[in-house]
Coordinates of C-alpha atoms in Angstrom, one line a residue:
X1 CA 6.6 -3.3 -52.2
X2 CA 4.1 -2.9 -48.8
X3 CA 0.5 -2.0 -49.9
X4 CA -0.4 1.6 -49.5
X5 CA -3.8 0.5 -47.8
X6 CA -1.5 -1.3 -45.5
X7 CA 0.8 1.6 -44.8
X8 CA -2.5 4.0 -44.4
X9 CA -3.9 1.8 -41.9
X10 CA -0.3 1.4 -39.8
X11 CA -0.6 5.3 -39.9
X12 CA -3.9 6.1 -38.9
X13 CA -3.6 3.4 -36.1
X14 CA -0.6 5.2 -34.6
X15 CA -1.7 8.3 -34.7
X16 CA -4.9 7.2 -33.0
X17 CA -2.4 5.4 -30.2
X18 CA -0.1 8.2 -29.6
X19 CA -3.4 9.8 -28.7
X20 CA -5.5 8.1 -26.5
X21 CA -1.6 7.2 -24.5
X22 CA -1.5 11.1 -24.4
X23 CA -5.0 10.7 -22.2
X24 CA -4.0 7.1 -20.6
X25 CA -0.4 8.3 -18.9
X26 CA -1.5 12.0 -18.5
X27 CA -4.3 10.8 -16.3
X28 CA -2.1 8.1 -14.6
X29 CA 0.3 10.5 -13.6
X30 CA -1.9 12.6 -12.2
X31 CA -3.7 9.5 -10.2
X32 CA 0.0 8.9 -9.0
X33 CA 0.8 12.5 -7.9
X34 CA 4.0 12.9 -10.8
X35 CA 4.3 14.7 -14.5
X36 CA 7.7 14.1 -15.4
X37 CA 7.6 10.3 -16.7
X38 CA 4.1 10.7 -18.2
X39 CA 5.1 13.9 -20.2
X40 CA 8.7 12.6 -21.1
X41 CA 7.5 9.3 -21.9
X42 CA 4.4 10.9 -24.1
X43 CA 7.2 13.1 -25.7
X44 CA 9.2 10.7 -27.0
X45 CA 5.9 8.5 -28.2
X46 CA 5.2 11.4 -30.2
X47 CA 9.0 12.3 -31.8
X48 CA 8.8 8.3 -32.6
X49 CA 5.1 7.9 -34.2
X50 CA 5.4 11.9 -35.8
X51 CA 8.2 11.0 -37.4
X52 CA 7.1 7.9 -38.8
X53 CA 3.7 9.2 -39.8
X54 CA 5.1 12.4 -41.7
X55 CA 6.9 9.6 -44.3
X56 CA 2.6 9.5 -45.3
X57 CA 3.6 12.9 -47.7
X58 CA 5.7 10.4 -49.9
X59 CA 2.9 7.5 -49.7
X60 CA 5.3 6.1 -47.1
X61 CA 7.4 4.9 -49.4
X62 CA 11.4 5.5 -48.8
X63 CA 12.7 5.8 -52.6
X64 CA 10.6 8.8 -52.7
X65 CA 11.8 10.6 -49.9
X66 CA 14.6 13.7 -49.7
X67 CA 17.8 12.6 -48.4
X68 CA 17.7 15.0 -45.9
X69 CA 14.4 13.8 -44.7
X70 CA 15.3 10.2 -44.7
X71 CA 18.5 11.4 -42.3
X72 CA 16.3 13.5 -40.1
X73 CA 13.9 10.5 -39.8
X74 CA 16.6 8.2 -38.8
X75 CA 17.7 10.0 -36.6
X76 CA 15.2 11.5 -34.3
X77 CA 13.4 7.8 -34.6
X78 CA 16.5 6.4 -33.0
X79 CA 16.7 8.9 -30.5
X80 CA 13.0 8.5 -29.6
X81 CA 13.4 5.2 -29.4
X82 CA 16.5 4.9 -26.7
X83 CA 14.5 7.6 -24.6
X84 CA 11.8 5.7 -24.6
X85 CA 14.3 2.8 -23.3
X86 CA 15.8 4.8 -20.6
X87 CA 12.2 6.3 -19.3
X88 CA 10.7 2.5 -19.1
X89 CA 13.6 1.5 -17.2
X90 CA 13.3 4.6 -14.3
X91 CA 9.6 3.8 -14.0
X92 CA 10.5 -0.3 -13.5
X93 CA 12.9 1.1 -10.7
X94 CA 10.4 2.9 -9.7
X95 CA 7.9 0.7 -9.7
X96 CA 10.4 -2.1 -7.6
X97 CA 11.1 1.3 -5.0
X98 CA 7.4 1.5 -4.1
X99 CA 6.8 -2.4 -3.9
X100 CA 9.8 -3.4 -1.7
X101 CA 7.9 -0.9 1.0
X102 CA 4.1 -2.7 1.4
X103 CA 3.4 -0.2 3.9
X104 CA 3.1 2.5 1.3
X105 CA 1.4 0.7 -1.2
X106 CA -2.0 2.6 -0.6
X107 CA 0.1 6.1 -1.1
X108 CA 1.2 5.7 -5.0
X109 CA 2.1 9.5 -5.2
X110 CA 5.0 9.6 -2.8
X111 CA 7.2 6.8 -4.9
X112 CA 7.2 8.0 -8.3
X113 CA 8.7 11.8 -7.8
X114 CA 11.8 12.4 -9.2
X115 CA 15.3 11.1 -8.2
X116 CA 18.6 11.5 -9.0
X117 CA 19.2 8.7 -10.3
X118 CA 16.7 8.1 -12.9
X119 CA 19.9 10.5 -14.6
X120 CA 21.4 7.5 -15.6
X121 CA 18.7 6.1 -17.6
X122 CA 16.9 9.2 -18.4
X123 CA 19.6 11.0 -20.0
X124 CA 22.8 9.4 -20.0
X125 CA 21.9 6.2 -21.9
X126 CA 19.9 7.7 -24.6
X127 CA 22.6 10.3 -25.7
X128 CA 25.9 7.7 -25.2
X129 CA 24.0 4.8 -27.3
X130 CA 22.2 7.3 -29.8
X131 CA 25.9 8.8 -30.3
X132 CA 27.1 5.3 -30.9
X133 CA 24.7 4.4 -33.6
X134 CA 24.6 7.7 -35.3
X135 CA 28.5 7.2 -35.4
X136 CA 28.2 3.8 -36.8
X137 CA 25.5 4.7 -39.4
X138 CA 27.1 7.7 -40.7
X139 CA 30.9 6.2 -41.0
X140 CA 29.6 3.3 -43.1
X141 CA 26.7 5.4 -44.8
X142 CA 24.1 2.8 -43.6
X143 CA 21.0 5.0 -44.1
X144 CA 19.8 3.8 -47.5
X145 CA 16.6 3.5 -49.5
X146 CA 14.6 0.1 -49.4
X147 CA 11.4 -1.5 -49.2
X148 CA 9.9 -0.6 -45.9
X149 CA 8.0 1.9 -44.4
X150 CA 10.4 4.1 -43.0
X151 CA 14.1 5.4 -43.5
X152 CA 16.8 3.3 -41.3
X153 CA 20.1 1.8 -41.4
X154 CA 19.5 -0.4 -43.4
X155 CA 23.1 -1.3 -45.5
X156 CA 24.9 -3.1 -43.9
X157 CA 22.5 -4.8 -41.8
X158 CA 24.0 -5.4 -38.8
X159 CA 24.5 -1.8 -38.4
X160 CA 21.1 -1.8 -37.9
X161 CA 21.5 -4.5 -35.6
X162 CA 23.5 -2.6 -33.7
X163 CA 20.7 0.0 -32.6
X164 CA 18.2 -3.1 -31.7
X165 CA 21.2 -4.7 -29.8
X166 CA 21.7 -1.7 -28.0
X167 CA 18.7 -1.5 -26.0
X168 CA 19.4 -4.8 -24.7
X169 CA 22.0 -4.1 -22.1
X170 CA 18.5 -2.5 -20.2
X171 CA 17.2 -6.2 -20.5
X172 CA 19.0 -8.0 -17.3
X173 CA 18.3 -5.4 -15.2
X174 CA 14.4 -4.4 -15.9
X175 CA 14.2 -8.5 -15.6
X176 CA 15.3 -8.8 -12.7
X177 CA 13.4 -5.9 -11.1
X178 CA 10.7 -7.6 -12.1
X179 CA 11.6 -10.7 -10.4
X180 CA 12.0 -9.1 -7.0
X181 CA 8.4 -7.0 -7.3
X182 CA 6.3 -10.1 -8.2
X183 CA 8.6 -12.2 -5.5
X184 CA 7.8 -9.4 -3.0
X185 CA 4.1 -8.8 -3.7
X186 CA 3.7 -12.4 -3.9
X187 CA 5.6 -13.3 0.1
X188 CA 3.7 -10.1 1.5
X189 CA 0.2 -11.3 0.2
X190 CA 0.9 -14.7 1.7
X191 CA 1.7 -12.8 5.1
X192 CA -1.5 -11.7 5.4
X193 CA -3.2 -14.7 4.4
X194 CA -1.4 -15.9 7.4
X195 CA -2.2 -13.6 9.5
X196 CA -5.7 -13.3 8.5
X197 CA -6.2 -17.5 9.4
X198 CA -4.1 -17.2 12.6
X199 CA -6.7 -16.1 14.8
X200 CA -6.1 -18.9 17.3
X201 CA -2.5 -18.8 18.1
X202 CA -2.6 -14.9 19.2
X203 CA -1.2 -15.4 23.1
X204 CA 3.0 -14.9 21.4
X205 CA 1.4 -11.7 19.9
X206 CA -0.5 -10.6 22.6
X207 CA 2.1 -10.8 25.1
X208 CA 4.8 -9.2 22.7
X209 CA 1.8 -6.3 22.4
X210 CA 1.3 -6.2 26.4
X211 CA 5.2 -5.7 26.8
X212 CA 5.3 -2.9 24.2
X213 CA 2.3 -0.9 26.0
X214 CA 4.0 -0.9 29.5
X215 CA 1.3 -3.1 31.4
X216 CA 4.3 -4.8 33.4
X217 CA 4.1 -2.2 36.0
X218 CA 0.5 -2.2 36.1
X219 CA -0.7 -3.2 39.8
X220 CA -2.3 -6.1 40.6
X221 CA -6.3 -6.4 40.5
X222 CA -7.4 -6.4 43.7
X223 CA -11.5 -8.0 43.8
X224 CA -11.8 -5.3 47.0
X225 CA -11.4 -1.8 47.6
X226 CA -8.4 -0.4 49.5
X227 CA -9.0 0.6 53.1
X228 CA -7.7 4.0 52.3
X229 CA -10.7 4.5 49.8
X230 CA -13.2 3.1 52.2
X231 CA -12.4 4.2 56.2
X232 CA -14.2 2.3 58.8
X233 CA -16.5 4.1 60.5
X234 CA -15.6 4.5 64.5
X235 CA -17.9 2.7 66.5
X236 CA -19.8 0.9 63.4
X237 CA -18.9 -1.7 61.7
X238 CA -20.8 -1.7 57.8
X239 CA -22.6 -5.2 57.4
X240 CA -23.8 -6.4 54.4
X241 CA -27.9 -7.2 55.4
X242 CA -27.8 -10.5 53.9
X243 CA -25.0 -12.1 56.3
X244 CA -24.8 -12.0 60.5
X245 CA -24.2 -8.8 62.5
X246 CA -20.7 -11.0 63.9
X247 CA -19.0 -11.2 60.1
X248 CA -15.6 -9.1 60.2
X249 CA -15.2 -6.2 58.3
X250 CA -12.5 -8.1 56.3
X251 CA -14.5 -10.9 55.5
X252 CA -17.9 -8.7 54.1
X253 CA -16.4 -5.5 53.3
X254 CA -19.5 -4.3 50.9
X255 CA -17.6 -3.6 47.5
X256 CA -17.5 -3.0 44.1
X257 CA -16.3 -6.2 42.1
X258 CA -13.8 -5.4 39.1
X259 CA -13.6 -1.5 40.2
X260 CA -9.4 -0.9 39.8
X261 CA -7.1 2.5 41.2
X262 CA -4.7 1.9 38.5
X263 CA -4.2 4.1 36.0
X264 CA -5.3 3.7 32.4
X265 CA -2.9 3.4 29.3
X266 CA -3.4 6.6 28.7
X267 CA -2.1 7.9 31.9
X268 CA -5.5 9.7 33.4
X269 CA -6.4 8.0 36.7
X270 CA -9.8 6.2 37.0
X271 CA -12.5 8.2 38.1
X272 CA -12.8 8.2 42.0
X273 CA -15.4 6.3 43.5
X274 CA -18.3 8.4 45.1
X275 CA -17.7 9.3 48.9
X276 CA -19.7 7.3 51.3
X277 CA -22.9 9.6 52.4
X278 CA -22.8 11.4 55.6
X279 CA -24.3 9.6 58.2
X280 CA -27.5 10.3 60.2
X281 CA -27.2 12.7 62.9
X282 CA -26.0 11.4 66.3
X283 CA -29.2 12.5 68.3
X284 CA -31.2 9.7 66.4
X285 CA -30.0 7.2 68.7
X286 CA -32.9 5.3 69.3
X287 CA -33.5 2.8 66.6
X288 CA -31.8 -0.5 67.1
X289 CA -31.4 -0.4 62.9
X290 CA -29.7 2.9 63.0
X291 CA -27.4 1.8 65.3
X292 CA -26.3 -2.1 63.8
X293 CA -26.4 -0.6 60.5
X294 CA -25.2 2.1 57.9
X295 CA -27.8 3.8 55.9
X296 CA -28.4 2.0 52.7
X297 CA -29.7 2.9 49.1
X298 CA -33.5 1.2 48.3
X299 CA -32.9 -2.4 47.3
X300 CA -32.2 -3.2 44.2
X301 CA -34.0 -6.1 42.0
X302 CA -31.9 -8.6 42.2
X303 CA -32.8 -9.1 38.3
X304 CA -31.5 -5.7 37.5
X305 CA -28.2 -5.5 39.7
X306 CA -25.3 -4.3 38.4
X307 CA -22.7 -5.9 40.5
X308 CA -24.0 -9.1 42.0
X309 CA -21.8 -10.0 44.5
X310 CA -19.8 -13.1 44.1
X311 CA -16.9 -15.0 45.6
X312 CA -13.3 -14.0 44.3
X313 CA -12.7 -16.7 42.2
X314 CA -16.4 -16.6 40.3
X315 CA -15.5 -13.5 39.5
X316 CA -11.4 -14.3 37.8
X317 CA -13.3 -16.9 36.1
X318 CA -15.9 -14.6 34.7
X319 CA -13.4 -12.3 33.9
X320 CA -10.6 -14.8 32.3
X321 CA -13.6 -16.1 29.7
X322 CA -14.4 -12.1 29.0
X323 CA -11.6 -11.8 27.8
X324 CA -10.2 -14.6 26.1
X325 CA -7.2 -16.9 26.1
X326 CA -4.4 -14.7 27.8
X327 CA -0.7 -15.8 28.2
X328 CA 0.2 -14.5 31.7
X329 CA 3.6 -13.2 32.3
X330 CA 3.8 -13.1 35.6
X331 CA 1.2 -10.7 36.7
X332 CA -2.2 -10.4 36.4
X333 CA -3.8 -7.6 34.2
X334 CA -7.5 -7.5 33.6
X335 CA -9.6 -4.6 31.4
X336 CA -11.0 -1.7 33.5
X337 CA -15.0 -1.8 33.0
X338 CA -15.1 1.7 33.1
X339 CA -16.8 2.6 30.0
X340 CA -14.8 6.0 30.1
X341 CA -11.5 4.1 30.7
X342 CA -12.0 1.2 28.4
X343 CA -12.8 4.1 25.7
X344 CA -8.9 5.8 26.6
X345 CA -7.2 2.0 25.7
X346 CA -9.2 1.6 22.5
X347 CA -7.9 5.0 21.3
X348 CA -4.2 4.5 22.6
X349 CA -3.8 1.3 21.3
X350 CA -4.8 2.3 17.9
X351 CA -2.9 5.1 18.1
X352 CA 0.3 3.1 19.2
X353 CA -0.9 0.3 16.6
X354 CA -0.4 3.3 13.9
X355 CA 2.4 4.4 15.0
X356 CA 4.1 1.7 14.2
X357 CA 6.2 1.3 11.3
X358 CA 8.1 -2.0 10.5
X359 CA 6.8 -4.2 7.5
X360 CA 6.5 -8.0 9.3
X361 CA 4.0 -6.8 12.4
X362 CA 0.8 -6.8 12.4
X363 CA -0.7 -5.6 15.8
X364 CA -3.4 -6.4 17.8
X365 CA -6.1 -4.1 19.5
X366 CA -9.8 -4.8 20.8
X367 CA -12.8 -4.4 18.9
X368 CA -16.7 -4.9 19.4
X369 CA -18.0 -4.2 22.9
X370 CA -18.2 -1.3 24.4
X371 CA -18.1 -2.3 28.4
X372 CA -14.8 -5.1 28.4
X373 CA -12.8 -6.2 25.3
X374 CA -14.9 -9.5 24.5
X375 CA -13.3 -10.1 21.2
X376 CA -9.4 -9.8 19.9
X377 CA -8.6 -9.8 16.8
X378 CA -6.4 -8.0 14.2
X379 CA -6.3 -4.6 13.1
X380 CA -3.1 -4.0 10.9
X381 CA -2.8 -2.0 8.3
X382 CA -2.8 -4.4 5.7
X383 CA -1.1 -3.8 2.9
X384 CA -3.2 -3.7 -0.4
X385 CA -2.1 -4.6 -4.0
X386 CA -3.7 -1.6 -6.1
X387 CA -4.6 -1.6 -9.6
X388 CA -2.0 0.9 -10.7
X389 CA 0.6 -2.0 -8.7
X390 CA -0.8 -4.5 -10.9
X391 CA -0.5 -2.2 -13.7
X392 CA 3.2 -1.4 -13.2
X393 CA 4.0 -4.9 -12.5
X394 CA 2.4 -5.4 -16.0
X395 CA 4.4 -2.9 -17.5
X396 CA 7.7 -3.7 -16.2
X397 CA 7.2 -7.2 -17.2
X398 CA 6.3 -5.9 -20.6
X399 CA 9.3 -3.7 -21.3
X400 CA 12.1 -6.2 -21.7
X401 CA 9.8 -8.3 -23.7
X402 CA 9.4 -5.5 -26.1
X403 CA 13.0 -5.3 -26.4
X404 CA 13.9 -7.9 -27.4
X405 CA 10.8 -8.2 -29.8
X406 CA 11.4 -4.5 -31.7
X407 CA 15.0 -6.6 -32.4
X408 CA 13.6 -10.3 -33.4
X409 CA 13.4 -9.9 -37.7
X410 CA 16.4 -8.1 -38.0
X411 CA 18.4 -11.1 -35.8
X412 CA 17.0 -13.2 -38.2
X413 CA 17.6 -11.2 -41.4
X414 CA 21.5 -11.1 -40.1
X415 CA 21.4 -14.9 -39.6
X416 CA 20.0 -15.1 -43.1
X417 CA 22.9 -13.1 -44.4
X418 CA 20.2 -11.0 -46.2
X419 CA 21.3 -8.3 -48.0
X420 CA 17.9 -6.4 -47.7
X421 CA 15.7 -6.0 -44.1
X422 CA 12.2 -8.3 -44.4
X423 CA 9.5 -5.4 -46.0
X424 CA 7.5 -5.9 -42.9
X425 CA 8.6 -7.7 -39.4
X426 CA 8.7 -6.7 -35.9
X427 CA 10.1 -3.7 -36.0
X428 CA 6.7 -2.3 -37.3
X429 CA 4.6 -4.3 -34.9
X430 CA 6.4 -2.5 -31.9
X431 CA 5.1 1.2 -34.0
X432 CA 1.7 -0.3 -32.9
X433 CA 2.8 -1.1 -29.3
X434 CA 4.8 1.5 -28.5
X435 CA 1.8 4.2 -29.4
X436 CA -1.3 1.7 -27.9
X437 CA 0.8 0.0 -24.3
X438 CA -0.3 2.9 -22.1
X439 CA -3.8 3.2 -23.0
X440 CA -4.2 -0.5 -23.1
X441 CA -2.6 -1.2 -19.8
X442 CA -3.3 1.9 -18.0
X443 CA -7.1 3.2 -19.8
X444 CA -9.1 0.1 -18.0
X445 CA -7.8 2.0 -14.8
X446 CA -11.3 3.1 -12.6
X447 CA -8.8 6.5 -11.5
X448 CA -7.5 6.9 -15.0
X449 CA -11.3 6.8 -16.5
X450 CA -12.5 9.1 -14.3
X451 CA -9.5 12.0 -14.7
X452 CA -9.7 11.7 -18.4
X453 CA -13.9 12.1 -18.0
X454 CA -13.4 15.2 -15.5
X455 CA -10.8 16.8 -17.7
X456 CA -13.0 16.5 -20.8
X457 CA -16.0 18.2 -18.7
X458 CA -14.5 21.0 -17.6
X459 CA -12.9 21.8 -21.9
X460 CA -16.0 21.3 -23.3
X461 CA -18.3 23.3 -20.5

């Protein structure tokens, strides 16, 4: 016979389990946007450690109790217990649902809603194999007194056996949902470790990026401004003061280096360029300055210039080292400098970069300066392992485990040929675990913590 200290202890530890898992998946579910699995799976807890507990009237002790009690307790423990079963395995599909999609993993509440078919394990599993063991256990009147803490099947044994053995058909499948999620967390965390170090071999990238924007069509950059945008003046010809009165127009057409007509990626034009000033009145003929050359601005420090002018290959150079190594395609693209322009691109490409949906990509957009894009480097959406995802895993991992564990001394008893079940085995261990495994793994949650403080606030305000 089990001590009574022994049995009180077992009690009052469930009873303070069945609790605290109450708080711990009541709070999870509402971190993960869901009620039904937290409040079915709290439900059944309760059937399963209620039932066991109210056996405390008779000191626990099973030759003491009615008949009719002992039957109840039988029964709604087995129940209990194959619900339980059937509302692990929906959350461990689940759980493998919301893995196998990384790009979600930073939105928990869309993946555990209902579906239709969580029916199969919710509710058809626990009623066929709680019909089959209440069949078997009431044909061979295997619900008999012994030295234990709680009513069972307990003569013949493998009757018994048959209601751990049941459970086990949810074994090969929660395994091997647990397979794919760590195999799936695991490649998509190397990805981005990949991706993170790859920093040097971003031209196959880039140029995949600057096919999906469109640029192919862009124009090419032209270091001078069109003659359409600047007219020659009849009768004048504008000179640059530095060079000879003879230079062609061609040759020293005063310009803007880096200034572009084409259209930004977000399909505004550039802003025009200013119109030349009106010139002088005609009367003033007089001066030989007014007539070799156009009106010019004050001179400029040639420490403060804005666009020094430079030869046409100075200035590809300068811009090809602005902006980094660049696989051509063909054509030449540079950045437009204008700060209003270069501000349109950074916002389309992160729009387009969020728009896009696949799990492999990662894209690519410009960050740092303001003026020209200086610096490349990633800006994915990286997918996240979360705590509750590490949780779940956790869970899922420990769920077939606990099968096969809740089964363990009566396997052996039945290899034993025993004719009575061992007083205590694992069967009472899993009373502990199946009232304590949701506040364990899910309490240390940061979310969970803080729901379970707010809720507690606002009842005792």
């Amino acid at each position: 016979m089990l001590p009574f200290a022994l049995k009180l202890v077992w009690c009052i530890l469930c009873l303070l389990g069945t609790v605290l898992s109450w708080a711990a998946f009541m709070a999870l579910g509402s971190l993960m946007g869901t009620t039904w699995a937290p409040l079915c799976f709290c439900i059944a807890v309760t059937m399963y450690e209620g039932m066991f507990c109210l056996g405390m009237i008779w000191r626990m002790d099973p030759s003491s109790m009615p008949r009719a009690f002992c039957i109840a307790q039988t029964l709604v423990m087995e129940v209990s217990m194959f619900f339980l079963g059937g509302i692990c395995m929906a959350l461990c599909i689940a759980t493998s649902l919301h893995i196998l999609k990384p790009k979600k993993w930073g939105n928990i509440q869309t993946s555990f809603k209902w579906r239709s078919i969580y029916v199969l394990p919710v509710i058809i599993y626990p009623l066929a194999a709680s019909g089959i063991q209440l069949a078997l256990a009431f044909k061979t009147n295997a619900i008999q007194a012994a030295n234990d803490m709680y009513c069972d099947a307990t003569n013949p044994l493998w009757v018994r056996l048959t209601g751990h053995a049941i459970p086990v058909v949810l074994i090969f499948p929660s395994a091997v949902l647990s397979v794919i999620s760590i195999r799936r967390v695991i490649r998509t965390l190397k990805h981005v470790e990949r991706a993170r170090q790859d920093d040097h071999e971003l031209p196959r990238q880039m140029r995949r990026e600057h096919r999906h924007l469109g640029l192919k069509g862009s124009s090419p950059t032209s270091p001078c401004p069109s003659e359409e945008m600047f007219p020659p003046s009849p009768g004048r010809q504008l000179v640059h003061p530095r060079f000879p009165v003879q230079a062609s127009h061609q040759r020293m057409g005063f310009h803007l280096p880096f200034f572009r007509r084409m259209k930004t990626f977000s399909g505004h034009p550039s802003p025009p360029l200013p119109s030349p000033s009106p010139r002088p009145a005609d009367g003033d003929t007089d001066s030989v300055a007014s007539s070799s050359f156009p009106t010019f601005a004050p001179m400029i420090d040639p420490k403060d210039k804005l666009f020094p002018t430079r030869s046409r290959d100075e200035e590809q150079d300068r811009l090809s080292r602005d902006l980094g190594p660049w696989e051509d395609d063909g054509h030449v693209s540079s950045a437009t400098t204008s700060v209003t322009g270069h501000d349109r691109s950074q916002e389309d490409l992160k729009t387009l970069d969020q728009a896009q949906e696949d799990d492999g990509t990662f894209h690519l957009s410009y960050i740092d300066s303001e003026a020209t894009p200086t610096h490349i480097s990633h800006m994915a959406v990286v997918p996240q392992v979360t705590p509750q995802i590490h949780r779940l895993i956790v869970f899922q991992i420990s769920f077939p485990i606990f099968i096969m564990f809740v089964s363990l001394s009566t396997i052996i008893d039945v290899a034993k040929h025993r004719s009575t079940p061992t007083p205590f085995g694992t069967q009472h261990v899993v009373l502990l675990t199946n009232a304590w495994a949701p506040a364990i793994v899910f309490g240390s949650l940061k979310g969970v913590r803080q729901n379970i403080v707010s809720f507690c606030r606002s009842r005792w305000r």
